[in-house]
CSV table of C-alpha atoms and ligand atoms in Angstrom, one decimal:
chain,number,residue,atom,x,y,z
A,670,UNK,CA,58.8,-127.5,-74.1
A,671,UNK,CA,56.1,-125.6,-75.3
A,672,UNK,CA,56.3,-122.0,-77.1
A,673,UNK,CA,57.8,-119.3,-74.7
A,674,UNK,CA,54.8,-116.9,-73.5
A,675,UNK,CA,55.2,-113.7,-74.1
A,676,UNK,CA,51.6,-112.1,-74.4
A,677,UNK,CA,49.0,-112.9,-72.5
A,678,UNK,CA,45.0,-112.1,-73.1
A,679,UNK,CA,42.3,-111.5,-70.3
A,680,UNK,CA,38.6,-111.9,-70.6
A,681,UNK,CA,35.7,-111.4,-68.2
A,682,UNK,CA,32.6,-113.0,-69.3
A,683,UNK,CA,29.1,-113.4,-67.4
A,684,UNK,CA,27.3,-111.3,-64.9
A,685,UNK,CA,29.5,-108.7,-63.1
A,686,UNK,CA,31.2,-109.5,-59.8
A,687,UNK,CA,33.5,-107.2,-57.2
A,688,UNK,CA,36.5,-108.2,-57.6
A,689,UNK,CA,36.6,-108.5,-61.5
A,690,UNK,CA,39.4,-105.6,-61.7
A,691,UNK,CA,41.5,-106.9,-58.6
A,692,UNK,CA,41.6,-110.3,-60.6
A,693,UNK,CA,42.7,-107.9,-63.9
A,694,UNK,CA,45.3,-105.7,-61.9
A,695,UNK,CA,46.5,-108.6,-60.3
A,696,UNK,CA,47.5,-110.2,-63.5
A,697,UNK,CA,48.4,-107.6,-65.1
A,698,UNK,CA,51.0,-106.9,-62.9
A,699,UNK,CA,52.4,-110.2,-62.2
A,700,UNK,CA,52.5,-110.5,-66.1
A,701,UNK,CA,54.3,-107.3,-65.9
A,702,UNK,CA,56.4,-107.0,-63.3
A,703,UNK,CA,57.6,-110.7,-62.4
A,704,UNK,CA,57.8,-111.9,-66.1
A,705,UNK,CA,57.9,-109.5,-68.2
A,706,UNK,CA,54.8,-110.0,-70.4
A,707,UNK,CA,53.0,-108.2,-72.9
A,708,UNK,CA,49.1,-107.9,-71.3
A,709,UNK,CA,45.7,-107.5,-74.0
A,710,UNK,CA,42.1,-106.9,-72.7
A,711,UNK,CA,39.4,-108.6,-74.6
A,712,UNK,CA,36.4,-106.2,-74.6
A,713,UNK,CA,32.8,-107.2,-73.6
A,714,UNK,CA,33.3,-111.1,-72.9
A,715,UNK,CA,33.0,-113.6,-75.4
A,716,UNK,CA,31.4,-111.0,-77.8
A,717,UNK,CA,34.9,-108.7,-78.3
A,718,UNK,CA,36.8,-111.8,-79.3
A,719,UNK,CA,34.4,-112.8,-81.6
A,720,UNK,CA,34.4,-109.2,-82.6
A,721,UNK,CA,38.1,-108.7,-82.2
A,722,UNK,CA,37.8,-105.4,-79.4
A,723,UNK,CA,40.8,-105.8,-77.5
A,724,UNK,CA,42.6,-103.2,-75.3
A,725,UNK,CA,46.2,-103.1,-74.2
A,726,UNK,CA,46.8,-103.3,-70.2
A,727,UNK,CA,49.9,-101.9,-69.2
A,728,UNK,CA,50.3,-100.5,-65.3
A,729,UNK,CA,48.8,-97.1,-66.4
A,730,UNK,CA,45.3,-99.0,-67.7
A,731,UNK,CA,45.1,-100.7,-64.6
A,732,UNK,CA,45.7,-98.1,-62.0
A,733,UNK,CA,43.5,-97.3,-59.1
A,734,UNK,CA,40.8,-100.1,-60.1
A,735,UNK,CA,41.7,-102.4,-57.2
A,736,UNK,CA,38.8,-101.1,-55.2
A,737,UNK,CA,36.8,-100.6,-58.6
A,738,UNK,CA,33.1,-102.9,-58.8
A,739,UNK,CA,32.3,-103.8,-62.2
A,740,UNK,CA,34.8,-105.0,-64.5
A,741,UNK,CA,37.0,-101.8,-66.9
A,742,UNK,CA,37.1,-104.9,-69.6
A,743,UNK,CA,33.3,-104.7,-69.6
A,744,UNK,CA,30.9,-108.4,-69.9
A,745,UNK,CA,28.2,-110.0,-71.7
A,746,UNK,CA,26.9,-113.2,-70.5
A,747,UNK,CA,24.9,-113.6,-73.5
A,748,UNK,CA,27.4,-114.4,-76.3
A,749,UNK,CA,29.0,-117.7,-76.9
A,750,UNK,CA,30.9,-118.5,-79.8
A,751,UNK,CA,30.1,-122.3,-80.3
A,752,UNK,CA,26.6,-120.9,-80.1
A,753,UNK,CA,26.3,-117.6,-81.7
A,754,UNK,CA,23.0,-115.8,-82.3
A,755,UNK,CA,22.4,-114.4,-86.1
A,756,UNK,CA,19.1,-112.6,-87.4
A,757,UNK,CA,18.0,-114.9,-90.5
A,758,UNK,CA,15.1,-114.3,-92.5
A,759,UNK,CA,13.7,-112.7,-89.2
A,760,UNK,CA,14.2,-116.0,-87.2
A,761,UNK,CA,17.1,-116.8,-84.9
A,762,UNK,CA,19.9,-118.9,-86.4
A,763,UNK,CA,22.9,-120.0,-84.5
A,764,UNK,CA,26.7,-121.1,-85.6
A,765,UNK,CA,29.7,-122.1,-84.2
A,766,UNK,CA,32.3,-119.2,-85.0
A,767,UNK,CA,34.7,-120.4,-82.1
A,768,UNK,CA,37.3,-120.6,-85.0
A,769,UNK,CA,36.6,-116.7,-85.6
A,770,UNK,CA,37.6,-116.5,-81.7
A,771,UNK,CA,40.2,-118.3,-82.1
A,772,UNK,CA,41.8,-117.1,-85.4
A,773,UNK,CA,41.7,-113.2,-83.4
A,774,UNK,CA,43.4,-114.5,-80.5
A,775,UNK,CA,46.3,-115.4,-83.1
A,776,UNK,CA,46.0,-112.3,-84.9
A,777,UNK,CA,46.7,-110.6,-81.7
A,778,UNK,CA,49.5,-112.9,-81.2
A,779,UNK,CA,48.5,-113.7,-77.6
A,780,UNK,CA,50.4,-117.4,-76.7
A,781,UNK,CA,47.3,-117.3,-73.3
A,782,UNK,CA,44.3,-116.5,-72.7
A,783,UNK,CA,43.2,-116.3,-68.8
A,784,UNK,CA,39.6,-116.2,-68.9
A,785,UNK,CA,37.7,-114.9,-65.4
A,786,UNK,CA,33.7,-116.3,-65.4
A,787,UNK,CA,31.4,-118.5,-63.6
A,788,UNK,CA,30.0,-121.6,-64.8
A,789,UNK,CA,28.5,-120.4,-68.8
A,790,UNK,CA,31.8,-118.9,-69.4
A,791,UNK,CA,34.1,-121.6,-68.3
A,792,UNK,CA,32.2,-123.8,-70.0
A,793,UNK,CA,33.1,-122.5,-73.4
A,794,UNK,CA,36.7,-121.8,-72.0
A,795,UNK,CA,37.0,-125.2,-71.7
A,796,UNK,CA,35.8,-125.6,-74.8
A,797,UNK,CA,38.4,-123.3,-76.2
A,798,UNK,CA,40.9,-125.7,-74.3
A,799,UNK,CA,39.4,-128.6,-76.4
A,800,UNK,CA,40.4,-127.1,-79.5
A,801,UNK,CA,43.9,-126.4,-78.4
A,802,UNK,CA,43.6,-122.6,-76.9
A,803,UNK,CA,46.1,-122.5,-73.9
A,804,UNK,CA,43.5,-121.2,-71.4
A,805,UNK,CA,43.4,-120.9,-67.2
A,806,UNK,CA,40.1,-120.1,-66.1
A,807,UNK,CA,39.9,-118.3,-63.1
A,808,UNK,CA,36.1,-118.9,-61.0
A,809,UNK,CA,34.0,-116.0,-60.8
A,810,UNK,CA,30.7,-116.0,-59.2
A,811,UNK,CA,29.2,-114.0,-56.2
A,812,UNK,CA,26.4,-117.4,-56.2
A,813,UNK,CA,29.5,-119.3,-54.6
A,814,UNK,CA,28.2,-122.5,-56.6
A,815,UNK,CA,31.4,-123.3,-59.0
A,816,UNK,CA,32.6,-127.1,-57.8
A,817,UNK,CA,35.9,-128.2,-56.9
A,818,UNK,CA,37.1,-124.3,-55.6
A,819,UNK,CA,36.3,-123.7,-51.7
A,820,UNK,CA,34.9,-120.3,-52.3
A,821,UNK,CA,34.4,-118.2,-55.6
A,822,UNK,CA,35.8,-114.0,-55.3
A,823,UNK,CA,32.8,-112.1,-55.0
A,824,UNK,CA,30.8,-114.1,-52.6
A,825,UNK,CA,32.3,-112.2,-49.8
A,826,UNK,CA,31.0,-109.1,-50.5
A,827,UNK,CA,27.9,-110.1,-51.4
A,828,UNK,CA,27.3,-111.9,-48.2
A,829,UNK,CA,28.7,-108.5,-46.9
A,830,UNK,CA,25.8,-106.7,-48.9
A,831,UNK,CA,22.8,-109.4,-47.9
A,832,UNK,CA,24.4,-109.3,-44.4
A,833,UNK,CA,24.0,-105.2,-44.2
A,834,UNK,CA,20.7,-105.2,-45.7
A,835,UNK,CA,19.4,-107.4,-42.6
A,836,UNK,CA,21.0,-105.3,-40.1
A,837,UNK,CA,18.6,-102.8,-41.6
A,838,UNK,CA,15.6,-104.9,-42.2
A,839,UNK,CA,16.0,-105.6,-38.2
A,840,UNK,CA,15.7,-102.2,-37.0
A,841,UNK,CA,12.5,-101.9,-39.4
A,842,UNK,CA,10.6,-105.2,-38.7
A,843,UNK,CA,11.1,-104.5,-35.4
A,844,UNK,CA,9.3,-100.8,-34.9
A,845,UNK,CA,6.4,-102.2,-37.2
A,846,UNK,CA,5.8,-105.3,-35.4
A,847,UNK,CA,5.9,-107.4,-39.2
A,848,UNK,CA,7.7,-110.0,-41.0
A,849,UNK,CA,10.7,-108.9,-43.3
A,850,UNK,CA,11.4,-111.0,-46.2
A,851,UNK,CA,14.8,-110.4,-47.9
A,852,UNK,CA,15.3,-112.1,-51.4
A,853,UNK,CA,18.9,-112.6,-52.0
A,854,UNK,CA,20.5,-114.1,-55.3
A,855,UNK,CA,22.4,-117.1,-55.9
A,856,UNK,CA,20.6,-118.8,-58.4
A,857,UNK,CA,20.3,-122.5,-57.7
A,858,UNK,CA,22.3,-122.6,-54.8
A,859,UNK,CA,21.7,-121.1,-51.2
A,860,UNK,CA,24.9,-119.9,-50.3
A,861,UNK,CA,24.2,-116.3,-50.1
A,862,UNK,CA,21.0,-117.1,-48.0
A,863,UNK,CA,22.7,-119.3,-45.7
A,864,UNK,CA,26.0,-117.3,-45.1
A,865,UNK,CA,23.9,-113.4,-44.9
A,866,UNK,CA,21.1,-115.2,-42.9
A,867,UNK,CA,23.1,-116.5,-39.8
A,868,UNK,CA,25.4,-113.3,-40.1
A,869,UNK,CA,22.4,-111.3,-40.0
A,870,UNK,CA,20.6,-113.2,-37.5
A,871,UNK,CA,17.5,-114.1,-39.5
A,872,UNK,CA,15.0,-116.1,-38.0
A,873,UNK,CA,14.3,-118.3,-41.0
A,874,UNK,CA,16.5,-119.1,-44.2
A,875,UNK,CA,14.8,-120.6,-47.3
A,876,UNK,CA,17.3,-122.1,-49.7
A,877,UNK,CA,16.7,-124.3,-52.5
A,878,UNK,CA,18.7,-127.1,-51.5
A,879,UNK,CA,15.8,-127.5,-48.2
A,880,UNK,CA,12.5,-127.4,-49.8
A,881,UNK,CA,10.4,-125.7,-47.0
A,882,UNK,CA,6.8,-126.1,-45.8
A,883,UNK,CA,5.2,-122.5,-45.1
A,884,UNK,CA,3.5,-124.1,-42.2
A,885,UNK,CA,6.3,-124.5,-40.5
A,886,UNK,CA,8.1,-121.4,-40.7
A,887,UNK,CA,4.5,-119.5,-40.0
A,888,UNK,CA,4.8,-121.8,-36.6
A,889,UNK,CA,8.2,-120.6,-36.4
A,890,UNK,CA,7.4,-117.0,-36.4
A,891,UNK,CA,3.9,-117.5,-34.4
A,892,UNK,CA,6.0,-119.0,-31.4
A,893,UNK,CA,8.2,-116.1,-31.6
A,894,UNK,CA,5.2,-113.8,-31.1
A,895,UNK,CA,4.0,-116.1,-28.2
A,896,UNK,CA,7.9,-115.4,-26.7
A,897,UNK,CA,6.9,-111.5,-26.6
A,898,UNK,CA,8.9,-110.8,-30.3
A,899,UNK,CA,6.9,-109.7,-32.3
A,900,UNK,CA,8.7,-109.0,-35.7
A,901,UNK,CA,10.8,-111.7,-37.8
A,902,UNK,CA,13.2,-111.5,-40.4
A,903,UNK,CA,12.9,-114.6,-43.4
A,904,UNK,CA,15.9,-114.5,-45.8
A,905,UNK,CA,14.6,-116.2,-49.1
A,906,UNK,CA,16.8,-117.4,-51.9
A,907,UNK,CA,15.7,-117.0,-55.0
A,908,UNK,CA,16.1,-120.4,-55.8
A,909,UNK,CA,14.2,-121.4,-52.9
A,910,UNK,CA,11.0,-123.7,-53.4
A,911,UNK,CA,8.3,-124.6,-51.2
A,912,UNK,CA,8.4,-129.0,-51.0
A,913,UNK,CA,5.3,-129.2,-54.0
A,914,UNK,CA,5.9,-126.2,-55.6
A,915,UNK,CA,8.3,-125.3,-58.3
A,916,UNK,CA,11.0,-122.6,-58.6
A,917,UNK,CA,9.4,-118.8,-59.0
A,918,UNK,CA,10.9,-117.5,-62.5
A,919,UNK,CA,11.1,-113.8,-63.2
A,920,UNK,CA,12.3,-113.6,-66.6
A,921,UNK,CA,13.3,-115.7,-69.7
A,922,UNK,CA,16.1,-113.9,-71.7
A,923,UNK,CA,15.5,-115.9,-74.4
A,924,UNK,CA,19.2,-115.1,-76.2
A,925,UNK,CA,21.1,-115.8,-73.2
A,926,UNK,CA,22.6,-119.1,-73.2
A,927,UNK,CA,21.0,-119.5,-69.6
A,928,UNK,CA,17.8,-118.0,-70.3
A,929,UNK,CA,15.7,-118.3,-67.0
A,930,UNK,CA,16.0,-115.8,-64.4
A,931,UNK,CA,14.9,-116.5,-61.2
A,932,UNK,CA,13.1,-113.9,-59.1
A,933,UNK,CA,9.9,-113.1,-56.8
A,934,UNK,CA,9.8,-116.0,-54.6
A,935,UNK,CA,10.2,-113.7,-51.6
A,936,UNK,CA,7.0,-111.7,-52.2
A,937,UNK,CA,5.0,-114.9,-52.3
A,938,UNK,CA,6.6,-116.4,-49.1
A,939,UNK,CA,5.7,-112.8,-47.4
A,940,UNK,CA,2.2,-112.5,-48.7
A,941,UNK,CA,1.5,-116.6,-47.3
A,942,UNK,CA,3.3,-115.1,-44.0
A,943,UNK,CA,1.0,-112.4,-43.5
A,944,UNK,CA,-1.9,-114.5,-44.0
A,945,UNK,CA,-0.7,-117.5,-41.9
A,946,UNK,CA,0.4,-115.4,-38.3
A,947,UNK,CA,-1.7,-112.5,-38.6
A,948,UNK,CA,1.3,-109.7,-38.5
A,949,UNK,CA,1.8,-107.3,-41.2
A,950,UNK,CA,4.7,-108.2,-43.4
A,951,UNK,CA,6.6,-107.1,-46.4
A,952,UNK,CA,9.2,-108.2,-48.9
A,953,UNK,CA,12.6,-106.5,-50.4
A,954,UNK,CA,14.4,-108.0,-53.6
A,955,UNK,CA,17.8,-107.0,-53.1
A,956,UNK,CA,18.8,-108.2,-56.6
A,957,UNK,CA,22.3,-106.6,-58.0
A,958,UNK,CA,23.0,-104.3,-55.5
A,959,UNK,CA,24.9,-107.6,-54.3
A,960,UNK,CA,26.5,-107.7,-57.5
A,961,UNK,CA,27.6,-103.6,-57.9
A,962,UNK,CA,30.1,-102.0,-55.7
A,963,UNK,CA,33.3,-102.1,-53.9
A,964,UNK,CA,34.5,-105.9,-53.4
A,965,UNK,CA,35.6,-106.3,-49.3
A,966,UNK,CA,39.0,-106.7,-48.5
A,967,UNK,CA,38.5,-110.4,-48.3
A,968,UNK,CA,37.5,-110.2,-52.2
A,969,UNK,CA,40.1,-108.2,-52.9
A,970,UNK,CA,42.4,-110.3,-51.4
A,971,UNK,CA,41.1,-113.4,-53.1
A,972,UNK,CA,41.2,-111.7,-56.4
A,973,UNK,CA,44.4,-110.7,-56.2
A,974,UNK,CA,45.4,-114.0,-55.3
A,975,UNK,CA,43.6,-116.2,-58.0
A,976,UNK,CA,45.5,-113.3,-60.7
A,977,UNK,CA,48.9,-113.9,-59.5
A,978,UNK,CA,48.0,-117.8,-59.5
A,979,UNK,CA,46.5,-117.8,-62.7
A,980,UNK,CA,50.0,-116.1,-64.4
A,981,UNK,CA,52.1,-118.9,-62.7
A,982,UNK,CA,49.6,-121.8,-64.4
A,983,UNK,CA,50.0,-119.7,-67.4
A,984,UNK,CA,54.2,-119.8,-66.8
A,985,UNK,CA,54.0,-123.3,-66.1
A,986,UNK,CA,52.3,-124.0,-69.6
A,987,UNK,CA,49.4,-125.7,-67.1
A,988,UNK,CA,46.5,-125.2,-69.3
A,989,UNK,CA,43.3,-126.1,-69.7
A,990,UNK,CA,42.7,-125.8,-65.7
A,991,UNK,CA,40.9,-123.5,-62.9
A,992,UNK,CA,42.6,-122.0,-60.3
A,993,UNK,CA,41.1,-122.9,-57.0
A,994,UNK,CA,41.2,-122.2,-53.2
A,995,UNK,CA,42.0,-125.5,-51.0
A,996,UNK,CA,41.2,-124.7,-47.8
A,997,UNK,CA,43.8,-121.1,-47.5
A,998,UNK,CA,45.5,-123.0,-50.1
A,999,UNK,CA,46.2,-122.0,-54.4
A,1000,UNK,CA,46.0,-125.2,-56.3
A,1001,UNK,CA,43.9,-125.7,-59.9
A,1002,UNK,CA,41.4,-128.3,-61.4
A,1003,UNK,CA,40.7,-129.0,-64.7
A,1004,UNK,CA,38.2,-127.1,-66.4
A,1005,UNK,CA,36.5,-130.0,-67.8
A,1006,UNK,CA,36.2,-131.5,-63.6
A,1007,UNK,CA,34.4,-128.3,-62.9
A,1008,UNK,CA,32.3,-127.6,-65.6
A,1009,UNK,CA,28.5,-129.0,-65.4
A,1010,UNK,CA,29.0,-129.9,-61.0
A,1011,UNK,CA,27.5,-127.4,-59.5
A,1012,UNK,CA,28.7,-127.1,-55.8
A,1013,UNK,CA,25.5,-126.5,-53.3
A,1014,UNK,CA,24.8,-126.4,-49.6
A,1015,UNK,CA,25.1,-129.3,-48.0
A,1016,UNK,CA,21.4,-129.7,-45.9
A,1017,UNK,CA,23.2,-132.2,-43.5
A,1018,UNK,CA,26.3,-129.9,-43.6
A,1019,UNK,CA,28.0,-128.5,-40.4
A,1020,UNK,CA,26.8,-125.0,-41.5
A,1021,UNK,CA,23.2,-125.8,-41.8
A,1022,UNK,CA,23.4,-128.2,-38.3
A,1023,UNK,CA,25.0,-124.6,-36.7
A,1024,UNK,CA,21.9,-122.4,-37.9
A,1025,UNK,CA,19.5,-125.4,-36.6
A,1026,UNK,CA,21.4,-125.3,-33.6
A,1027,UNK,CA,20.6,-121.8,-32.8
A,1028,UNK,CA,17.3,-121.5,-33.6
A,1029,UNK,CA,17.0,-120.6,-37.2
A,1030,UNK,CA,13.9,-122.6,-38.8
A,1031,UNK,CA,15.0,-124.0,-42.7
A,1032,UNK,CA,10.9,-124.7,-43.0
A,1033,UNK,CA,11.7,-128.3,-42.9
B,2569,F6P,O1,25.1,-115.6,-61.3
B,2569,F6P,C1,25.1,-114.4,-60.7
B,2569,F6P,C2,23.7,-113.8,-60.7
B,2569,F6P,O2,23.7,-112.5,-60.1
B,2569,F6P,C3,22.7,-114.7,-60.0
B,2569,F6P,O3,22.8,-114.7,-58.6
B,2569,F6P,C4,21.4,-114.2,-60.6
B,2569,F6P,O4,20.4,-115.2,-60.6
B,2569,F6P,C5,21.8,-113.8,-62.0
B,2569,F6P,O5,23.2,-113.6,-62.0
B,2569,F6P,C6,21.1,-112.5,-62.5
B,2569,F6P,O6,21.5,-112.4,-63.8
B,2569,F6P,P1,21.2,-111.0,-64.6
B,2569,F6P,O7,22.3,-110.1,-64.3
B,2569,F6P,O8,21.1,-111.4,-66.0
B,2569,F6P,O9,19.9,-110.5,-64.1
């Protein structure tokens, strides 16, 4: 049998996601109350173990942030350690200094590290778990895209959010006579589109996994105009792409490990609308707002499930794995099954077959 754990550490890495602290309090107090563990924050991701910034949670540091967005422990998801960024000679050099991780993890005298991210930082958990760290990763992403988990914490709420906005968009679109076009994130993947678009009963849905044709969804929204409606509502992914074009890029953070930021494919799509059915029509980006906030009680709920799951891997010596939901089921995968297989919409899939089935045009 392995060392006994007595002292755990906790690390939220990436972009920010509701349900960050439920997934902190909910370890914390398992560690806590079921086994009697010692519990240490990590500050700022990846960069306050490099760094050495950690934080003691006891039930006091964790009190009242069930309902909390953001994470207390802070994030970065521009610092990792098998990559790190140093200023030499004015020119960007970078080094491994995993071993500078690894060496404060000791010097903290943690025997486990449960470390909450999406697919950037679970890659270099499981590189940690490579070179021996006993790490559980726990899948964080409101983009819903992480493989081999049913649904990531966060997604909820952010389909909550999209869902809201469109609900508002309606009442709008529909006193103006135009075209709303609601850009939603998710990066590669169209879950939030797909989910926040039949919830808020959007005419079209663009998500990158169905390359559209404008054509089709002007036709769409033309026949709609011919049935006496004369006001649509498009939700656009931001990794949507029309079938010969390529994907609309905001941004390039150049040191982030995933530099491109996508962004402003909604605009186009509403401009080509405008032109192509003759009605007025405008475009929203509703960027982090899905990210900020309150998680829903189905987050919180998840959160606090994956924490108290992520203790017992941690108890059972189980590292080097996810947690994951099966169906309503806790299990866990290992990291290095997960990392690198992102998990997107199927276009065949039951869910997109339902939307066609109602109505809602994919521009295909
Ligand atoms: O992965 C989460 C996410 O919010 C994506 O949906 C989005 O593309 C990206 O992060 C935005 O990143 P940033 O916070 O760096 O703008």
């Amino acid at each position: 049998m392995d060392k006994k754990i007595k002292k755990i550490g906790i690390l939220t890495g990436g972009g920010d996601c509701p349900g960050l602290n439920a997934v902190i309090r909910a370890v914390t107090r398992t560690a806590i109350l079921k086994y009697n563990l010692e519990v240490v924050g990590f500050k700022n991701g990846y960069r306050g173990l490099y760094l050495g910034q950690t934080v003691r949670l006891d039930l006091d540091a964790i009190s009242g942030i069930l309902p909390r967005g953001g994470t207390i422990l802070h994030t970065s998801n521009k610092d990792n350690l098998f990559r790190y960024p140093f200023i030499e000679d004015g020119k960007i050099v970078y080094r491994d200094v995993s071993d500078v991780g690894i060496q404060n993890i000791r010097d903290a005298g943690i025997d486990a590290m449960i470390i909450i991210g999406g697919d950037g930082t679970l890659t270099s958990a499981r590189d940690f778990a490579r070179k021996g760290v006993n790490v559980v990763g726990v899948p964080k992403t409101i983009d819903n895209d992480l493989a081999l988990t049913d649904v990531t914490f966060g997604f909820d709420t952010a389909v909550a959010v999209a869902t809201e906005a469109l609900d508002r968009l309606h009442s709008t679109a529909e006193s103006h006579h135009r075209i709303m076009c609601l850009e939603v994130m998710g990066r590669y993947a169209g879950w939030i589109a797909l989910e926040a678009g039949i919830a808020g009963g959007a005419d079209a849905i663009l998500i990158p996994e169905i390359p559209y044709d404008i054509q089709k969804v002007a036709e769409k929204i033309i026949k709609r105009r011919h049935d006496g409606k004369d006001f649509s509502v498009v939700v656009v992914a931001e990794g949507a792409r029309p079938i010969s074009g390529e994907l609309t890029i905001s941004q390039v953070v150049e040191d982030s490990p995933d530099p491109i930021r996508l962004g402003g494919i909604g605009i186009q799509v509403a401009k080509q609308l405008e032109e192509l059915v003759g009605l007025e029509a405008r475009a929203t980006i509703l960027g982090h707002l899905q990210r900020g906030g309150t998680p829903t009680a189905y987050d919180r709920i998840l959160s606090t499930r994956y924490g108290a799951a992520a203790v017992e891997l941690v108890m059972e010596q189980k590292f080097g794995n996810m947690v994951t939901l099966k169906g309503n089921d806790m299990s866990y995968d290992s990291l290095e099954n997960v990392i690198g297989k992102l998990k997107n919409v199927d276009p065949e899939g039951e869910l997109v077959k339902t939307a066609k089935g109602i109505g809602i045009c994919f521009g295909d």
